[in-house]
Each structure stands twice: as structure tokens, then as C-alpha cells.
Coordinates of C-alpha atoms in Angstrom, one line a residue:
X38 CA -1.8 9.0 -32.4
X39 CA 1.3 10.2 -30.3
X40 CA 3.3 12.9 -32.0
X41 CA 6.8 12.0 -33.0
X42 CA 8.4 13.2 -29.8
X43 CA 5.8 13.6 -27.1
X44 CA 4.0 10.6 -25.3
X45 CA 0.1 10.7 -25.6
X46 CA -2.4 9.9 -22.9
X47 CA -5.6 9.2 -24.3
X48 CA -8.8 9.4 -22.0
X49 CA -12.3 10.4 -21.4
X50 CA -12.6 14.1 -20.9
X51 CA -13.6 13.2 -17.0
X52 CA -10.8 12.7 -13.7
X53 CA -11.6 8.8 -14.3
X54 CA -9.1 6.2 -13.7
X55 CA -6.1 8.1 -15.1
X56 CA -7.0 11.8 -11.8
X57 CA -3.6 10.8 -10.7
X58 CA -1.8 9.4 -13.9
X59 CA -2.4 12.8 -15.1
X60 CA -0.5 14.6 -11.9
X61 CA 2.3 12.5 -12.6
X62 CA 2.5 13.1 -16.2
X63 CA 2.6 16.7 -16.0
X64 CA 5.0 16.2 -12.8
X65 CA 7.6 14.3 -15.6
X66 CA 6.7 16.6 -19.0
X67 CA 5.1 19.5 -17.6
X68 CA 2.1 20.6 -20.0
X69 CA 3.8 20.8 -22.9
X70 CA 5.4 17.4 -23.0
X71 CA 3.0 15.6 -23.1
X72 CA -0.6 15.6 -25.4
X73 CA -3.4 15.0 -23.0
X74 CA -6.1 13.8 -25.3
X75 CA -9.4 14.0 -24.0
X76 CA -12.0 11.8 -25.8
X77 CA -15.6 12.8 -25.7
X78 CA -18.2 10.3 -24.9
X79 CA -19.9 10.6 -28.1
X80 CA -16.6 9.4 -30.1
X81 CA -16.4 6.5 -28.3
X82 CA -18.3 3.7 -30.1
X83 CA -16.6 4.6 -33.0
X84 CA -13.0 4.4 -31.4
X85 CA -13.4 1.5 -29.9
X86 CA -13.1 -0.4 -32.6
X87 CA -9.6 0.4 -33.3
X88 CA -7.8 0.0 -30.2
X89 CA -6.1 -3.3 -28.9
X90 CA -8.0 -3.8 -26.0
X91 CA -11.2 -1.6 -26.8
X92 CA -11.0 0.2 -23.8
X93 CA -9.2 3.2 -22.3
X94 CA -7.0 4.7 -20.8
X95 CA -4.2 4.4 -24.1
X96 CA -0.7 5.4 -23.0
X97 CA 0.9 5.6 -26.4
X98 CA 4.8 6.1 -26.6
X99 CA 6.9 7.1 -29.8
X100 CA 9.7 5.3 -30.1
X101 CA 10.2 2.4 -32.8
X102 CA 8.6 0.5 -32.8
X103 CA 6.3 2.5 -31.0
X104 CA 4.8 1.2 -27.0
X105 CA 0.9 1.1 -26.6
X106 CA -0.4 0.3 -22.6
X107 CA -3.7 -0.2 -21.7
X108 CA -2.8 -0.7 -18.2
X109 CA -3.6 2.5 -15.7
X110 CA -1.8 0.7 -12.9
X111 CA 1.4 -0.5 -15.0
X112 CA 1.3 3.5 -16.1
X113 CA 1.1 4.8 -12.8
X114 CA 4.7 3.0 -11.9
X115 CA 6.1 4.0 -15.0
X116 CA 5.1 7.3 -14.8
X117 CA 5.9 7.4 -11.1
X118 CA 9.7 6.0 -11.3
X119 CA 10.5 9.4 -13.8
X120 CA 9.0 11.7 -10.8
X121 CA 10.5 10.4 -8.0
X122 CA 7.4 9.4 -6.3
X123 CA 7.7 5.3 -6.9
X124 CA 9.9 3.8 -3.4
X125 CA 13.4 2.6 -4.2
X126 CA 13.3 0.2 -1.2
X127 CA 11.7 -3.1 -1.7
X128 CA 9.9 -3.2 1.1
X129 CA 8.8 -0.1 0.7
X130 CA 7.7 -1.0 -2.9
X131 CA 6.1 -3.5 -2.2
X132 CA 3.6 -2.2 0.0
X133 CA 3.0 0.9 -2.4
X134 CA 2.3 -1.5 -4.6
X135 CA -0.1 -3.7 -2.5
X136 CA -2.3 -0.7 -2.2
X137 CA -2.6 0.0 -6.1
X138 CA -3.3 -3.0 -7.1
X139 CA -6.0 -2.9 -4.3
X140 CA -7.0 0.3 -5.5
X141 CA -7.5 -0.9 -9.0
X142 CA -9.0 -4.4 -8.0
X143 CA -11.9 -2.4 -6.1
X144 CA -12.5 0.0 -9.2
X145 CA -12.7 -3.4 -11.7
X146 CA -15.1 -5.0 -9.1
X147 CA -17.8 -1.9 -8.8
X148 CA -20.8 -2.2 -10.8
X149 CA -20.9 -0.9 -14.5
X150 CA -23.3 -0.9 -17.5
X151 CA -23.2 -3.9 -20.2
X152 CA -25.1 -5.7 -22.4
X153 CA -26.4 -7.8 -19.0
X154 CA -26.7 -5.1 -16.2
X155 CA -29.2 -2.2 -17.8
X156 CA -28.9 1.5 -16.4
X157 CA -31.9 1.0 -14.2
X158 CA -30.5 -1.4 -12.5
X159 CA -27.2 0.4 -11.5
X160 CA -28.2 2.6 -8.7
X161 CA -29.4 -0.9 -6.5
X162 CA -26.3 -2.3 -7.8
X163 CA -23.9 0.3 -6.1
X164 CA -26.3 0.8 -3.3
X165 CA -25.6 -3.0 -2.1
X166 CA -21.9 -1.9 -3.3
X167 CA -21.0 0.5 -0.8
X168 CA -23.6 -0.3 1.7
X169 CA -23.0 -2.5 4.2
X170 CA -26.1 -5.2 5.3
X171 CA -27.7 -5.8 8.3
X172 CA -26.5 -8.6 9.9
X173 CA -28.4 -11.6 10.4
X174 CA -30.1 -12.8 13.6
X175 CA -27.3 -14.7 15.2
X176 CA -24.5 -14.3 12.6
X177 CA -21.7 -11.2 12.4
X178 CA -22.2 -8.7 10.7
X179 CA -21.3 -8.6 6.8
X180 CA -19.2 -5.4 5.1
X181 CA -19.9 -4.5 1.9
X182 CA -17.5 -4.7 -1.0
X183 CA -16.4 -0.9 -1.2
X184 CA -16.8 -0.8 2.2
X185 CA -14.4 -3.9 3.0
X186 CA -11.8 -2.2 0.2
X187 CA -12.1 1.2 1.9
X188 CA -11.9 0.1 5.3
X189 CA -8.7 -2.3 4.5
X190 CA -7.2 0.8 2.3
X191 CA -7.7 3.5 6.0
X192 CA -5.9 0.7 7.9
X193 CA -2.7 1.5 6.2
X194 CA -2.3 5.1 6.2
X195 CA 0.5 6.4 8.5
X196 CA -0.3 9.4 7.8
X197 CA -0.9 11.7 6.3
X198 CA -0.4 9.8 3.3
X199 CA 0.5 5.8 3.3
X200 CA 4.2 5.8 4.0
X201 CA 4.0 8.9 6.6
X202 CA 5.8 12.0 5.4
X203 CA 6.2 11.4 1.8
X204 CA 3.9 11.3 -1.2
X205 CA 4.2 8.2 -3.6
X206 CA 1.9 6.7 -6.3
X207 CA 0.0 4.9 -4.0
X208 CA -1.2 8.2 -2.7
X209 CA -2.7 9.1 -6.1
X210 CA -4.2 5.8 -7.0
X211 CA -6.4 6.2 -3.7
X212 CA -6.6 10.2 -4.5
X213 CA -8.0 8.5 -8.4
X214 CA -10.5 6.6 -6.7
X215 CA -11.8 9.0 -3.8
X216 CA -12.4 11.3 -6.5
X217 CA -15.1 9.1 -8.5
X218 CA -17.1 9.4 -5.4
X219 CA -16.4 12.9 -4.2
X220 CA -16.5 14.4 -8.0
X221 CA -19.8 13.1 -8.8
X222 CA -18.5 10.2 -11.4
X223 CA -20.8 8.3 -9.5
X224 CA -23.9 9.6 -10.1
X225 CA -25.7 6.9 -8.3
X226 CA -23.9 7.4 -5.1
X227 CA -23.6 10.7 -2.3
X228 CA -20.8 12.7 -2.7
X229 CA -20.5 12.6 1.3
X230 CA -19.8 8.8 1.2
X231 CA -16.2 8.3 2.1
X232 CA -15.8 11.5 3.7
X233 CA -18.5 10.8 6.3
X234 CA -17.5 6.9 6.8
X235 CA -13.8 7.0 6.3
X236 CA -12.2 9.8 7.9
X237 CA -8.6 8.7 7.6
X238 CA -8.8 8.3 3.7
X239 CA -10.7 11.9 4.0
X240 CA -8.1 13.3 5.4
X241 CA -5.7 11.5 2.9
X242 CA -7.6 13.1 0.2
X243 CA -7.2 16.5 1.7
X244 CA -3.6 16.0 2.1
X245 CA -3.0 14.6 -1.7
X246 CA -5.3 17.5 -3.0
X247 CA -3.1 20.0 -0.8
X248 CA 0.1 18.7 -1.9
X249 CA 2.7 21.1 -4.0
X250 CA 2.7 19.1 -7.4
X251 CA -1.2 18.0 -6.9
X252 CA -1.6 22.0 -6.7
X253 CA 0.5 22.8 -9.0
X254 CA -1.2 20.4 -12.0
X255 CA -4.8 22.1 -10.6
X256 CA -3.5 25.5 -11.2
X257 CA -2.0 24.6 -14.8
X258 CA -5.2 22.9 -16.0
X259 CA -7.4 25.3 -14.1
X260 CA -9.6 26.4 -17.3
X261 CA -10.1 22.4 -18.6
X262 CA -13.5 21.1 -19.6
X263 CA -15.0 18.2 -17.7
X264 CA -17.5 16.0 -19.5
X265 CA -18.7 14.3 -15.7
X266 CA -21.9 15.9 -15.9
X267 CA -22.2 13.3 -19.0
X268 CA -21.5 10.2 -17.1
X269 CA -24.8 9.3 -16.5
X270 CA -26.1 9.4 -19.8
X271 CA -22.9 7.8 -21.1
X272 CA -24.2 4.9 -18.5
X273 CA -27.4 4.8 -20.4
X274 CA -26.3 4.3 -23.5
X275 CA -23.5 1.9 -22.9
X276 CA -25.9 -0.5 -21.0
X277 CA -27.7 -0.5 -24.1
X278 CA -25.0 -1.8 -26.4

């Protein structure tokens, strides 16, 4: 539970969907401000039982009554309207937008463990995922999902990040999702992926990761644990619920 004064993101103790919700909540409270509660894999079955939605992230905000949002994407604007990186323009909104909920929609569509797809069956599953197929004798050739996302997602950087000059949260939900694949959250998957078939979102990524407040949250939680080395195993034993 969120402490009387301070808001309380609660998450996995991996980058995960909230790499860039995290930037922009120290950006708003700094470290303090804020509890950053990282939940370890192995508490998980039982906490699941006891939140709304039964999954995380859990943005929890005092205040009574108190505000509880499952949403990563509806975080990420309120999150990025306190630090000055959500556009003011409509226009410009609304193509900021466009590419989180993109973002988002190709993270909800990739392949996961459940009570129908077991772990064995995952790496085939992201394989035809991010792969694209040969095309048939006679017919055009087909992309596959991530790669259809991905390649949509390049088209719109200016550069370097999607509006030219200036960071916004659209920067950091790509920066989130590049870093599933470049981090190793996707065990099933080479680390080279995007950078060696999109170079325009690898050079995004370079530019996000390079950025003042980016470096300045990687400096202040420099000595943090990462439970990724877990995810596979977490995998496992979700399928099998």
C-alpha cells in the first residue's frame, strides 16, 4: 500500500512495461517521492489474488478516497503531463499518442504463457512473432507481427526521437519496449533483433538512453537489483497455472 503522502508504483523487480514509467516518475518525485516497489516473482501468485485486475503494473495514489490504475499507458500521460514531456498541442498530442497506444497494442499482442500456450511452446511462438515468412510462390510477401509494429513505429521518427528535437513520452514507451528485447526479457529472442533490422528505432534507443533525465534516473538507481535473469523460469511456471 502507498504511504500516506507518496504515490506507489508497484512492479516486478525487471525494466518490464513500466522502463520508462519509472524515468518519469523519478523525473516528477525524484527518488524519494515516490516508493518504487519491486515485487519478486515468487510473491506473485499470492498477490494476485488481491488486486483489481490481477495483474501489474499498480499505480496506487493517496488521496481520499485513494486512486488505484492498472493502466501503464493511462500512467505514462499522467506521469508525463507533471514532467513536461506530454505535448501541449493537439496535434502534437495526438500523434504522441498514436504511437503509445501502438507501442502498448504490440506488447498485449506478443506471445505469453497461460493455461493454453505451455512454455515449450513459446520460443516457435515468438519466432513466427518477430520473423517475417517467406512469401509464397506468386503472392507478396507477408511481415510479421512485431515486425509490421516495428517497421510502422521507424516510419515516424523525425529524429532523433519522434517529434525531432524534443523528448516526450512517446519516446519512452518505444525506449519500454526496445528494452524487452535488447535487455534479455525475452529470453526466447536475440538481443541483436531490432538493432540489426531497425536501425532508426536503434538509433532512437541510443538517443533515449543518452538523454539528461534517462541518465540521470540510470545514475540514481545504479546499484538496483534486476530479477530478468528469472524471466524464464517465471514463464515456466505461469504456463503451468
Amino acid at each position: 500500500m502507498a504511504s500516506d503522502s507518496r504515490p506507489q508504483l508497484m512492479y516486478f523487480d525487471v525494466p518490464g512495461r513500466v522502463a520508462g514509467l519509472r524515468i518519469l516518475m523519478f523525473t516528477v518525485f525524484g527518488k524519494d517521492g515516490w516508493e518504487d516497489r519491486r515485487v519478486a516473482f515468487k510473491e506473485w501468485p499470492e498477490l494476485k489474488a488481491t488486486l483489481g485486475l490481477q495483474y501489474l503494473p499498480l499505480l496506487s495514489i493517496p488521496g481520499s478516497p485513494p486512486v488505484k490504475v492498472h493502466s501503464a499507458e493511462a500512467m505514462m500521460r499522467w506521469a508525463g503531463k507533471q514532467a513536461g514531456l506530454y505535448p501541449t498541442d493537439a496535434d502534437a498530442a495526438l500523434l504522441a499518442d498514436e504511437m503509445m497506444t501502438t507501442v502498448y497494442e504490440a506488447l498485449s499482442k506478443a506471445p505469453r504463457p497461460s493455461s493454453i500456450v505451455t512454455a515449450d511452446m513459446l520460443p516457435q511462438l515468438w519466432k513466427d512473432f518477430t520473423e517475417d515468412p517467406p512469401p509464397a510462390e506468386g503472392q507478396k510477401a507477408k511481415k510479421a507481427p512485431m515486425s509490421l509494429y516495428f517497421s510502422y513505429i521507424q516510419d515516424r521518427i523525425k529524429g532523433p526521437f519522434f517529434a525531432g528535437a524534443d523528448l516526450s513520452v512517446a519516446d519512452l514507451a518505444l525506449y519500454m519496449l526496445v528494452n524487452y528485447f535488447v535487455k534479455g526479457e525475452i529470453p526466447h529472442i536475440s538481443a541483436e533483433y531490432v538493432p540489426s533490422t531497425f536501425p532508426a528505432i536503434k538509433d532512437h534507443h541510443t538517443a533515449v538512453k543518452e538523454h539528461p533525465l534517462v541518465k540521470a534516473y540510470d545514475a540514481a538507481y545504479a546499484d538496483s537489483s534486476s530479477a530478468v535473469h528469472e524471466v524464464k523460469e517465471f514463464e515456466s511456471s505461469s504456463a503451468q497455472k
